[in-house]
């Protein structure tokens, strides 16, 4: 592979991880509905155990997503995770809160009480998807940072390459209404996925009937927020760069042009949206349907994959700077060395084996539906 192909290859892998992460946010979506789907303590434990069997997948994918960015595009990692650290720290803290809540809510000596830890899960279910969606929206709308690569050769003992242009350190992303719109779209999408997953995973008629009743209330705002963000993104000016000079420039209809030029991304996007809508609508119309999580989940992965690829390929700046346009990051100026990318490309060949193990573990965990009798067992959350 050429250096350019390696850059695109690693952007593809990072995009796949991001798409899988959005799908796995069904754990957070389900947690945000603990008190809505579970009216008794026993029913709440059923809901918690349904999502509790998968929370490690979501947490591990989030960490792997960050690790892949660190290894392949270290300048983005140092700029975003280092500069916008308040935003990322809140996200990570909410996920740590989730892990602690699962493990300690029913332990002996729990001084805070079970209900407190259940509310911690609800907090993670709200903040996690909302803030992750807002963070990803900055790929399209930009962030306030400045890159100073000259510091590397100016004799500084500890050179600072990137710095945030204000004191908010990432929280300013939440002041952009379009970032919030995508954040709310991801939040309601997570709730839709959580409802569909619990519907498929739990064998309890009361909980299933509540899932059916609450699906429409999450699906409608998700569609409204997502379509609004998508239409605005396709019609807005985008951040392009000249591959010869590296100069960043604003280009009208850049993201729409990307989908037209890279037509296969448009196909992925359309197929993904159709699958998402099919899974939701079929579940709403068919009373006996409990498998909507699969077409919807596959559709979510395809849709997010198409959007993330469109923001990095075709000479597009995937992390634009609103403070200094020429500081915007591209897969060409933010990536690791050719040696590093090539070495890691060999390591990435093990990914199919890891995915196969995940599929095997998933099927083993879900071999039986969760029932009240199973929750009575000592090993349940």
mmCIF file of C-alpha atoms in Angstrom:
data_model
loop_
_atom_site.group_PDB
_atom_site.id
_atom_site.type_symbol
_atom_site.label_atom_id
_atom_site.label_comp_id
_atom_site.label_asym_id
_atom_site.label_seq_id
_atom_site.Cartn_x
_atom_site.Cartn_y
_atom_site.Cartn_z
ATOM 1 C CA UNK A 1 0.000 0.000 0.000
ATOM 2 C CA UNK A 2 1.069 3.584 -0.620
ATOM 3 C CA UNK A 3 1.194 6.079 2.227
ATOM 4 C CA UNK A 4 -2.064 7.649 0.984
ATOM 5 C CA UNK A 5 -3.788 4.256 0.889
ATOM 6 C CA UNK A 6 -2.610 3.529 4.430
ATOM 7 C CA UNK A 7 -4.101 6.803 5.611
ATOM 8 C CA UNK A 8 -7.442 5.956 4.015
ATOM 9 C CA UNK A 9 -7.267 2.393 5.349
ATOM 10 C CA UNK A 10 -6.869 3.608 8.918
ATOM 11 C CA UNK A 11 -9.588 6.199 8.510
ATOM 12 C CA UNK A 12 -11.830 3.327 7.416
ATOM 13 C CA UNK A 13 -10.944 1.304 10.523
ATOM 14 C CA UNK A 14 -11.543 4.272 12.817
ATOM 15 C CA UNK A 15 -14.882 4.927 11.094
ATOM 16 C CA UNK A 16 -15.930 1.284 11.544
ATOM 17 C CA UNK A 17 -15.144 1.503 15.266
ATOM 18 C CA UNK A 18 -17.129 4.739 15.515
ATOM 19 C CA UNK A 19 -20.100 3.162 13.739
ATOM 20 C CA UNK A 20 -20.020 0.117 16.033
ATOM 21 C CA UNK A 21 -19.793 2.409 19.064
ATOM 22 C CA UNK A 22 -22.962 4.254 18.064
ATOM 23 C CA UNK A 23 -24.806 0.933 17.685
ATOM 24 C CA UNK A 24 -23.563 -0.275 21.080
ATOM 25 C CA UNK A 25 -24.984 2.850 22.708
ATOM 26 C CA UNK A 26 -28.188 0.815 23.043
ATOM 27 C CA UNK A 27 -26.781 0.068 26.510
ATOM 28 C CA UNK A 28 -26.958 3.761 27.412
ATOM 29 C CA UNK A 29 -30.346 4.097 25.713
ATOM 30 C CA UNK A 30 -31.757 1.236 27.745
ATOM 31 C CA UNK A 31 -30.300 2.643 30.960
ATOM 32 C CA UNK A 32 -31.964 6.003 30.382
ATOM 33 C CA UNK A 33 -35.311 4.177 30.484
ATOM 34 C CA UNK A 34 -34.784 2.096 33.618
ATOM 35 C CA UNK A 35 -37.550 3.789 35.608
ATOM 36 C CA UNK A 36 -39.807 4.127 32.577
ATOM 37 C CA UNK A 37 -39.712 0.448 31.577
ATOM 38 C CA UNK A 38 -39.387 -1.006 35.066
ATOM 39 C CA UNK A 39 -42.162 -0.055 37.481
ATOM 40 C CA UNK A 40 -41.173 -2.508 40.216
ATOM 41 C CA UNK A 41 -37.768 -3.322 41.679
ATOM 42 C CA UNK A 42 -37.875 -6.724 40.017
ATOM 43 C CA UNK A 43 -38.667 -5.230 36.604
ATOM 44 C CA UNK A 44 -35.880 -2.667 36.978
ATOM 45 C CA UNK A 45 -33.420 -5.457 37.711
ATOM 46 C CA UNK A 46 -34.559 -7.223 34.538
ATOM 47 C CA UNK A 47 -33.866 -4.089 32.478
ATOM 48 C CA UNK A 48 -30.493 -3.533 34.162
ATOM 49 C CA UNK A 49 -29.429 -7.126 33.603
ATOM 50 C CA UNK A 50 -30.463 -6.899 29.966
ATOM 51 C CA UNK A 51 -28.087 -3.984 29.299
ATOM 52 C CA UNK A 52 -25.607 -5.115 31.955
ATOM 53 C CA UNK A 53 -24.560 -8.113 29.918
ATOM 54 C CA UNK A 54 -23.309 -5.840 27.129
ATOM 55 C CA UNK A 55 -21.890 -2.752 28.834
ATOM 56 C CA UNK A 56 -18.333 -4.092 28.546
ATOM 57 C CA UNK A 57 -18.673 -4.186 24.738
ATOM 58 C CA UNK A 58 -19.599 -0.494 24.655
ATOM 59 C CA UNK A 59 -16.877 0.574 27.080
ATOM 60 C CA UNK A 60 -14.204 -1.480 25.321
ATOM 61 C CA UNK A 61 -15.225 -0.123 21.903
ATOM 62 C CA UNK A 62 -15.037 3.453 23.227
ATOM 63 C CA UNK A 63 -11.523 2.868 24.543
ATOM 64 C CA UNK A 64 -10.473 1.093 21.339
ATOM 65 C CA UNK A 65 -11.895 3.957 19.273
ATOM 66 C CA UNK A 66 -9.736 6.410 21.209
ATOM 67 C CA UNK A 67 -6.723 4.097 21.008
ATOM 68 C CA UNK A 68 -7.060 3.701 17.245
ATOM 69 C CA UNK A 69 -7.157 7.482 16.861
ATOM 70 C CA UNK A 70 -4.072 7.807 19.076
ATOM 71 C CA UNK A 71 -2.089 5.294 17.029
ATOM 72 C CA UNK A 72 -3.147 6.351 13.526
ATOM 73 C CA UNK A 73 -3.945 10.082 13.851
ATOM 74 C CA UNK A 74 -1.997 11.241 16.921
ATOM 75 C CA UNK A 75 -2.303 14.952 16.130
ATOM 76 C CA UNK A 76 -6.087 14.680 16.355
ATOM 77 C CA UNK A 77 -5.778 12.745 19.603
ATOM 78 C CA UNK A 78 -3.516 15.359 21.203
ATOM 79 C CA UNK A 79 -5.643 18.222 19.880
ATOM 80 C CA UNK A 80 -9.106 16.942 20.745
ATOM 81 C CA UNK A 81 -8.537 14.708 23.748
ATOM 82 C CA UNK A 82 -5.844 17.028 25.091
ATOM 83 C CA UNK A 83 -7.455 20.371 24.236
ATOM 84 C CA UNK A 84 -11.163 19.605 24.647
ATOM 85 C CA UNK A 85 -10.468 17.590 27.785
ATOM 86 C CA UNK A 86 -13.430 18.875 29.820
ATOM 87 C CA UNK A 87 -15.864 17.492 27.250
ATOM 88 C CA UNK A 88 -14.071 14.150 27.024
ATOM 89 C CA UNK A 89 -13.535 13.906 30.798
ATOM 90 C CA UNK A 90 -17.271 14.291 31.419
ATOM 91 C CA UNK A 91 -17.966 11.577 28.822
ATOM 92 C CA UNK A 92 -15.393 9.204 30.314
ATOM 93 C CA UNK A 93 -16.531 9.947 33.878
ATOM 94 C CA UNK A 94 -20.103 9.041 32.965
ATOM 95 C CA UNK A 95 -18.901 5.706 31.566
ATOM 96 C CA UNK A 96 -16.814 5.008 34.666
ATOM 97 C CA UNK A 97 -19.895 5.843 36.732
ATOM 98 C CA UNK A 98 -21.760 3.252 34.690
ATOM 99 C CA UNK A 99 -19.181 0.532 35.363
ATOM 100 C CA UNK A 100 -19.160 1.245 39.102
ATOM 101 C CA UNK A 101 -22.972 1.272 39.222
ATOM 102 C CA UNK A 102 -23.306 -2.148 37.625
ATOM 103 C CA UNK A 103 -20.799 -3.739 39.962
ATOM 104 C CA UNK A 104 -21.761 -2.176 43.299
ATOM 105 C CA UNK A 105 -25.495 -1.518 43.267
ATOM 106 C CA UNK A 106 -26.347 -4.847 44.930
ATOM 107 C CA UNK A 107 -23.130 -5.428 46.860
ATOM 108 C CA UNK A 108 -23.185 -5.872 50.640
ATOM 109 C CA UNK A 109 -22.195 -2.692 52.421
ATOM 110 C CA UNK A 110 -23.572 -0.434 49.705
ATOM 111 C CA UNK A 111 -23.950 2.816 51.654
ATOM 112 C CA UNK A 112 -25.512 4.789 48.807
ATOM 113 C CA UNK A 113 -28.360 2.364 48.195
ATOM 114 C CA UNK A 114 -29.425 0.516 45.056
ATOM 115 C CA UNK A 115 -31.636 3.351 43.810
ATOM 116 C CA UNK A 116 -28.690 5.800 43.801
ATOM 117 C CA UNK A 117 -26.628 3.561 41.541
ATOM 118 C CA UNK A 118 -29.618 3.052 39.281
ATOM 119 C CA UNK A 119 -29.863 6.825 38.874
ATOM 120 C CA UNK A 120 -26.142 6.878 38.060
ATOM 121 C CA UNK A 121 -26.939 4.514 35.167
ATOM 122 C CA UNK A 122 -29.657 6.904 34.021
ATOM 123 C CA UNK A 123 -27.162 9.799 34.121
ATOM 124 C CA UNK A 124 -24.752 7.840 31.929
ATOM 125 C CA UNK A 125 -27.642 6.908 29.634
ATOM 126 C CA UNK A 126 -28.378 10.594 29.064
ATOM 127 C CA UNK A 127 -24.942 12.244 29.107
ATOM 128 C CA UNK A 128 -23.029 9.530 27.216
ATOM 129 C CA UNK A 129 -24.952 9.605 23.904
ATOM 130 C CA UNK A 130 -25.728 13.345 24.099
ATOM 131 C CA UNK A 131 -22.108 14.438 24.595
ATOM 132 C CA UNK A 132 -20.661 11.860 22.189
ATOM 133 C CA UNK A 133 -23.053 13.095 19.521
ATOM 134 C CA UNK A 134 -22.028 16.681 20.225
ATOM 135 C CA UNK A 135 -18.335 15.749 20.027
ATOM 136 C CA UNK A 136 -18.761 13.948 16.687
ATOM 137 C CA UNK A 137 -20.729 16.919 15.310
ATOM 138 C CA UNK A 138 -17.559 19.018 15.583
ATOM 139 C CA UNK A 139 -16.174 16.910 12.697
ATOM 140 C CA UNK A 140 -18.684 18.757 10.521
ATOM 141 C CA UNK A 141 -18.955 22.102 12.328
ATOM 142 C CA UNK A 142 -15.427 22.677 13.621
ATOM 143 C CA UNK A 143 -13.765 23.356 16.978
ATOM 144 C CA UNK A 144 -11.715 26.191 18.449
ATOM 145 C CA UNK A 145 -8.074 25.118 18.366
ATOM 146 C CA UNK A 146 -4.774 26.253 16.878
ATOM 147 C CA UNK A 147 -1.945 24.061 15.553
ATOM 148 C CA UNK A 148 1.649 25.344 15.819
ATOM 149 C CA UNK A 149 3.963 22.703 14.351
ATOM 150 C CA UNK A 150 6.771 25.264 14.225
ATOM 151 C CA UNK A 151 7.144 24.808 17.985
ATOM 152 C CA UNK A 152 8.826 21.480 17.247
ATOM 153 C CA UNK A 153 11.819 23.212 15.665
ATOM 154 C CA UNK A 154 11.945 26.416 17.703
ATOM 155 C CA UNK A 155 14.007 24.971 20.522
ATOM 156 C CA UNK A 156 11.276 24.503 23.112
ATOM 157 C CA UNK A 157 12.147 21.849 25.717
ATOM 158 C CA UNK A 158 8.511 20.779 25.855
ATOM 159 C CA UNK A 159 6.896 22.059 22.635
ATOM 160 C CA UNK A 160 3.121 22.497 22.576
ATOM 161 C CA UNK A 161 1.864 21.676 19.081
ATOM 162 C CA UNK A 162 -1.836 22.294 19.603
ATOM 163 C CA UNK A 163 -3.731 24.539 21.987
ATOM 164 C CA UNK A 164 -7.366 25.425 22.612
ATOM 165 C CA UNK A 165 -8.326 28.933 21.604
ATOM 166 C CA UNK A 166 -10.434 29.606 24.711
ATOM 167 C CA UNK A 167 -10.725 28.536 28.327
ATOM 168 C CA UNK A 168 -13.751 26.262 27.851
ATOM 169 C CA UNK A 169 -11.599 23.341 26.653
ATOM 170 C CA UNK A 170 -14.301 21.653 24.629
ATOM 171 C CA UNK A 171 -17.433 22.757 26.436
ATOM 172 C CA UNK A 172 -17.872 25.489 23.828
ATOM 173 C CA UNK A 173 -18.968 22.718 21.437
ATOM 174 C CA UNK A 174 -22.243 22.615 23.365
ATOM 175 C CA UNK A 175 -22.912 26.259 22.516
ATOM 176 C CA UNK A 176 -23.332 25.420 18.825
ATOM 177 C CA UNK A 177 -27.019 24.492 18.326
ATOM 178 C CA UNK A 178 -26.153 22.155 15.433
ATOM 179 C CA UNK A 179 -23.795 20.182 17.648
ATOM 180 C CA UNK A 180 -26.633 19.837 20.146
ATOM 181 C CA UNK A 181 -29.017 18.762 17.397
ATOM 182 C CA UNK A 182 -26.768 15.826 16.476
ATOM 183 C CA UNK A 183 -26.263 15.154 20.180
ATOM 184 C CA UNK A 184 -30.018 14.856 20.731
ATOM 185 C CA UNK A 185 -30.307 12.744 17.561
ATOM 186 C CA UNK A 186 -27.762 10.276 18.984
ATOM 187 C CA UNK A 187 -29.488 10.377 22.381
ATOM 188 C CA UNK A 188 -32.904 9.463 20.966
ATOM 189 C CA UNK A 189 -31.300 6.925 18.623
ATOM 190 C CA UNK A 190 -29.698 5.259 21.647
ATOM 191 C CA UNK A 191 -33.128 5.090 23.303
ATOM 192 C CA UNK A 192 -34.632 3.553 20.160
ATOM 193 C CA UNK A 193 -31.850 0.951 20.063
ATOM 194 C CA UNK A 194 -32.191 0.319 23.790
ATOM 195 C CA UNK A 195 -35.931 -0.267 23.478
ATOM 196 C CA UNK A 196 -35.475 -2.605 20.516
ATOM 197 C CA UNK A 197 -32.701 -4.520 22.263
ATOM 198 C CA UNK A 198 -34.633 -4.983 25.520
ATOM 199 C CA UNK A 199 -37.693 -5.984 23.498
ATOM 200 C CA UNK A 200 -35.620 -8.730 21.898
ATOM 201 C CA UNK A 201 -33.647 -9.716 24.986
ATOM 202 C CA UNK A 202 -36.279 -9.785 27.740
ATOM 203 C CA UNK A 203 -39.066 -12.323 28.124
ATOM 204 C CA UNK A 204 -41.538 -10.302 30.180
ATOM 205 C CA UNK A 205 -44.860 -9.145 28.772
ATOM 206 C CA UNK A 206 -45.165 -6.042 30.959
ATOM 207 C CA UNK A 207 -41.747 -4.715 29.954
ATOM 208 C CA UNK A 208 -42.308 -5.605 26.292
ATOM 209 C CA UNK A 209 -45.630 -3.774 26.218
ATOM 210 C CA UNK A 210 -43.991 -0.663 27.690
ATOM 211 C CA UNK A 211 -41.193 -0.920 25.112
ATOM 212 C CA UNK A 212 -43.736 -0.924 22.300
ATOM 213 C CA UNK A 213 -45.547 2.053 23.837
ATOM 214 C CA UNK A 214 -42.385 4.151 24.204
ATOM 215 C CA UNK A 215 -40.748 3.329 20.879
ATOM 216 C CA UNK A 216 -42.665 5.935 18.874
ATOM 217 C CA UNK A 217 -41.921 8.649 21.440
ATOM 218 C CA UNK A 218 -38.176 8.158 20.887
ATOM 219 C CA UNK A 219 -38.267 7.394 17.159
ATOM 220 C CA UNK A 220 -40.073 10.590 16.103
ATOM 221 C CA UNK A 221 -37.661 13.079 17.728
ATOM 222 C CA UNK A 222 -34.710 11.004 16.503
ATOM 223 C CA UNK A 223 -35.908 11.243 12.892
ATOM 224 C CA UNK A 224 -36.591 14.988 13.231
ATOM 225 C CA UNK A 225 -33.179 15.790 14.737
ATOM 226 C CA UNK A 226 -31.232 13.483 12.407
ATOM 227 C CA UNK A 227 -32.924 14.630 9.190
ATOM 228 C CA UNK A 228 -32.452 18.277 10.212
ATOM 229 C CA UNK A 229 -28.740 17.752 10.816
ATOM 230 C CA UNK A 230 -28.249 15.689 7.648
ATOM 231 C CA UNK A 231 -30.026 18.160 5.342
ATOM 232 C CA UNK A 232 -28.183 21.120 6.822
ATOM 233 C CA UNK A 233 -24.830 19.293 6.508
ATOM 234 C CA UNK A 234 -25.404 18.410 2.855
ATOM 235 C CA UNK A 235 -26.322 22.009 1.999
ATOM 236 C CA UNK A 236 -23.671 23.847 4.058
ATOM 237 C CA UNK A 237 -20.166 24.861 3.047
ATOM 238 C CA UNK A 238 -17.591 22.238 3.930
ATOM 239 C CA UNK A 239 -13.885 22.152 4.736
ATOM 240 C CA UNK A 240 -11.775 21.028 1.768
ATOM 241 C CA UNK A 241 -8.011 21.006 1.218
ATOM 242 C CA UNK A 242 -5.683 21.012 -1.760
ATOM 243 C CA UNK A 243 -3.798 17.672 -1.736
ATOM 244 C CA UNK A 244 -0.798 19.311 -3.420
ATOM 245 C CA UNK A 245 -0.334 22.314 -1.135
ATOM 246 C CA UNK A 246 -2.311 21.265 1.938
ATOM 247 C CA UNK A 247 -4.125 24.621 1.987
ATOM 248 C CA UNK A 248 -7.540 24.451 3.682
ATOM 249 C CA UNK A 249 -10.461 26.225 2.014
ATOM 250 C CA UNK A 250 -14.220 26.481 2.307
ATOM 251 C CA UNK A 251 -16.113 24.720 -0.471
ATOM 252 C CA UNK A 252 -19.873 25.073 -1.114
ATOM 253 C CA UNK A 253 -21.859 21.828 -0.748
ATOM 254 C CA UNK A 254 -18.668 19.946 0.118
ATOM 255 C CA UNK A 255 -20.350 17.026 1.898
ATOM 256 C CA UNK A 256 -23.019 16.699 -0.770
ATOM 257 C CA UNK A 257 -20.208 16.641 -3.348
ATOM 258 C CA UNK A 258 -18.482 13.890 -1.370
ATOM 259 C CA UNK A 259 -21.572 11.684 -1.523
ATOM 260 C CA UNK A 260 -21.954 12.349 -5.248
ATOM 261 C CA UNK A 261 -18.279 11.736 -6.022
ATOM 262 C CA UNK A 262 -17.980 8.749 -3.697
ATOM 263 C CA UNK A 263 -21.288 7.255 -4.817
ATOM 264 C CA UNK A 264 -20.823 4.080 -2.793
ATOM 265 C CA UNK A 265 -21.058 6.176 0.387
ATOM 266 C CA UNK A 266 -24.418 7.489 -0.812
ATOM 267 C CA UNK A 267 -25.540 3.886 -1.337
ATOM 268 C CA UNK A 268 -24.377 2.979 2.190
ATOM 269 C CA UNK A 269 -26.235 5.970 3.613
ATOM 270 C CA UNK A 270 -29.491 5.237 1.793
ATOM 271 C CA UNK A 271 -29.440 1.515 2.621
ATOM 272 C CA UNK A 272 -28.627 2.319 6.250
ATOM 273 C CA UNK A 273 -31.460 4.829 6.618
ATOM 274 C CA UNK A 274 -33.930 2.425 4.993
ATOM 275 C CA UNK A 275 -32.913 -0.394 7.370
ATOM 276 C CA UNK A 276 -33.219 1.872 10.413
ATOM 277 C CA UNK A 277 -36.718 2.979 9.402
ATOM 278 C CA UNK A 278 -37.749 -0.567 8.479
ATOM 279 C CA UNK A 279 -36.734 -1.963 11.874
ATOM 280 C CA UNK A 280 -38.624 0.772 13.715
ATOM 281 C CA UNK A 281 -41.765 0.753 11.571
ATOM 282 C CA UNK A 282 -42.022 -3.051 11.429
ATOM 283 C CA UNK A 283 -41.752 -3.235 15.217
ATOM 284 C CA UNK A 284 -44.460 -0.594 15.631
ATOM 285 C CA UNK A 285 -46.875 -2.199 13.180
ATOM 286 C CA UNK A 286 -46.315 -5.870 13.989
ATOM 287 C CA UNK A 287 -47.320 -6.683 17.559
ATOM 288 C CA UNK A 288 -45.349 -9.934 17.626
ATOM 289 C CA UNK A 289 -42.128 -8.445 16.217
ATOM 290 C CA UNK A 290 -39.198 -8.471 18.655
ATOM 291 C CA UNK A 291 -36.269 -8.594 16.212
ATOM 292 C CA UNK A 292 -36.220 -4.960 15.107
ATOM 293 C CA UNK A 293 -32.836 -4.420 16.768
ATOM 294 C CA UNK A 294 -31.073 -6.290 13.958
ATOM 295 C CA UNK A 295 -32.176 -4.380 10.837
ATOM 296 C CA UNK A 296 -32.065 -1.128 12.806
ATOM 297 C CA UNK A 297 -28.660 -1.929 14.280
ATOM 298 C CA UNK A 298 -27.173 -2.852 10.902
ATOM 299 C CA UNK A 299 -28.702 0.286 9.422
ATOM 300 C CA UNK A 300 -27.155 2.444 12.158
ATOM 301 C CA UNK A 301 -23.687 0.980 11.493
ATOM 302 C CA UNK A 302 -23.992 1.595 7.732
ATOM 303 C CA UNK A 303 -25.339 5.124 8.161
ATOM 304 C CA UNK A 304 -22.711 6.249 10.677
ATOM 305 C CA UNK A 305 -19.967 4.578 8.626
ATOM 306 C CA UNK A 306 -21.040 6.522 5.518
ATOM 307 C CA UNK A 307 -21.107 9.832 7.419
ATOM 308 C CA UNK A 308 -17.694 9.329 9.043
ATOM 309 C CA UNK A 309 -16.078 8.264 5.772
ATOM 310 C CA UNK A 310 -17.549 11.292 3.986
ATOM 311 C CA UNK A 311 -15.975 13.671 6.487
ATOM 312 C CA UNK A 312 -12.444 12.306 6.004
ATOM 313 C CA UNK A 313 -12.159 11.185 2.386
ATOM 314 C CA UNK A 314 -12.148 13.110 -0.898
ATOM 315 C CA UNK A 315 -9.733 15.771 0.368
ATOM 316 C CA UNK A 316 -11.906 16.808 3.318
ATOM 317 C CA UNK A 317 -10.677 18.212 6.641
ATOM 318 C CA UNK A 318 -12.166 15.835 9.233
ATOM 319 C CA UNK A 319 -11.468 18.119 12.219
ATOM 320 C CA UNK A 320 -11.902 21.744 11.142
ATOM 321 C CA UNK A 321 -10.626 24.676 13.183
ATOM 322 C CA UNK A 322 -12.917 27.659 13.622
ATOM 323 C CA UNK A 323 -10.105 29.654 15.255
ATOM 324 C CA UNK A 324 -7.589 29.187 12.423
ATOM 325 C CA UNK A 325 -8.759 27.565 9.193
ATOM 326 C CA UNK A 326 -5.247 26.431 8.237
ATOM 327 C CA UNK A 327 -4.952 24.556 11.534
ATOM 328 C CA UNK A 328 -7.714 22.162 10.434
ATOM 329 C CA UNK A 329 -6.752 18.498 10.523
ATOM 330 C CA UNK A 330 -6.902 16.102 7.578
ATOM 331 C CA UNK A 331 -6.021 12.440 7.284
ATOM 332 C CA UNK A 332 -2.854 13.605 5.486
ATOM 333 C CA UNK A 333 -1.504 16.111 8.022
ATOM 334 C CA UNK A 334 -2.681 14.429 11.241
ATOM 335 C CA UNK A 335 -1.583 10.839 10.628
ATOM 336 C CA UNK A 336 1.312 8.779 11.950
ATOM 337 C CA UNK A 337 4.404 7.971 9.929
ATOM 338 C CA UNK A 338 4.250 5.520 7.046
ATOM 339 C CA UNK A 339 6.253 2.974 9.058
ATOM 340 C CA UNK A 340 3.795 3.171 11.983
ATOM 341 C CA UNK A 341 0.711 2.876 9.775
ATOM 342 C CA UNK A 342 2.215 -0.013 7.831
ATOM 343 C CA UNK A 343 3.248 -1.902 10.961
ATOM 344 C CA UNK A 344 -0.178 -1.459 12.544
ATOM 345 C CA UNK A 345 -1.815 -2.553 9.280
ATOM 346 C CA UNK A 346 -0.318 -6.003 9.828
ATOM 347 C CA UNK A 347 -1.641 -6.038 13.385
ATOM 348 C CA UNK A 348 -5.104 -5.073 12.107
ATOM 349 C CA UNK A 349 -5.295 -8.401 10.267
ATOM 350 C CA UNK A 350 -6.234 -9.959 13.611
ATOM 351 C CA UNK A 351 -9.409 -7.848 13.778
ATOM 352 C CA UNK A 352 -11.634 -10.467 12.019
ATOM 353 C CA UNK A 353 -10.657 -13.038 14.663
ATOM 354 C CA UNK A 354 -11.540 -10.601 17.439
ATOM 355 C CA UNK A 355 -14.898 -9.859 15.798
ATOM 356 C CA UNK A 356 -15.571 -13.585 15.467
ATOM 357 C CA UNK A 357 -14.944 -14.021 19.194
ATOM 358 C CA UNK A 358 -17.273 -11.111 19.989
ATOM 359 C CA UNK A 359 -20.033 -12.667 17.867
ATOM 360 C CA UNK A 360 -19.508 -16.007 19.613
ATOM 361 C CA UNK A 361 -19.575 -14.401 23.075
ATOM 362 C CA UNK A 362 -22.663 -12.355 22.160
ATOM 363 C CA UNK A 363 -24.567 -15.438 20.995
ATOM 364 C CA UNK A 364 -23.561 -17.353 24.120
ATOM 365 C CA UNK A 365 -24.694 -14.550 26.422
ATOM 366 C CA UNK A 366 -28.011 -14.175 24.610
ATOM 367 C CA UNK A 367 -28.708 -17.886 24.250
ATOM 368 C CA UNK A 368 -31.589 -17.480 26.714
ATOM 369 C CA UNK A 369 -34.037 -14.630 27.200
ATOM 370 C CA UNK A 370 -33.928 -12.837 30.538
ATOM 371 C CA UNK A 371 -36.799 -13.804 32.835
ATOM 372 C CA UNK A 372 -37.836 -13.089 36.418
ATOM 373 C CA UNK A 373 -36.662 -16.553 37.422
ATOM 374 C CA UNK A 374 -33.164 -15.872 36.127
ATOM 375 C CA UNK A 375 -32.984 -12.521 37.922
ATOM 376 C CA UNK A 376 -33.608 -14.338 41.178
ATOM 377 C CA UNK A 377 -30.238 -16.031 40.766
ATOM 378 C CA UNK A 378 -27.396 -14.732 42.904
ATOM 379 C CA UNK A 379 -25.110 -13.771 39.990
ATOM 380 C CA UNK A 380 -27.576 -11.237 38.546
ATOM 381 C CA UNK A 381 -26.919 -7.484 38.879
#
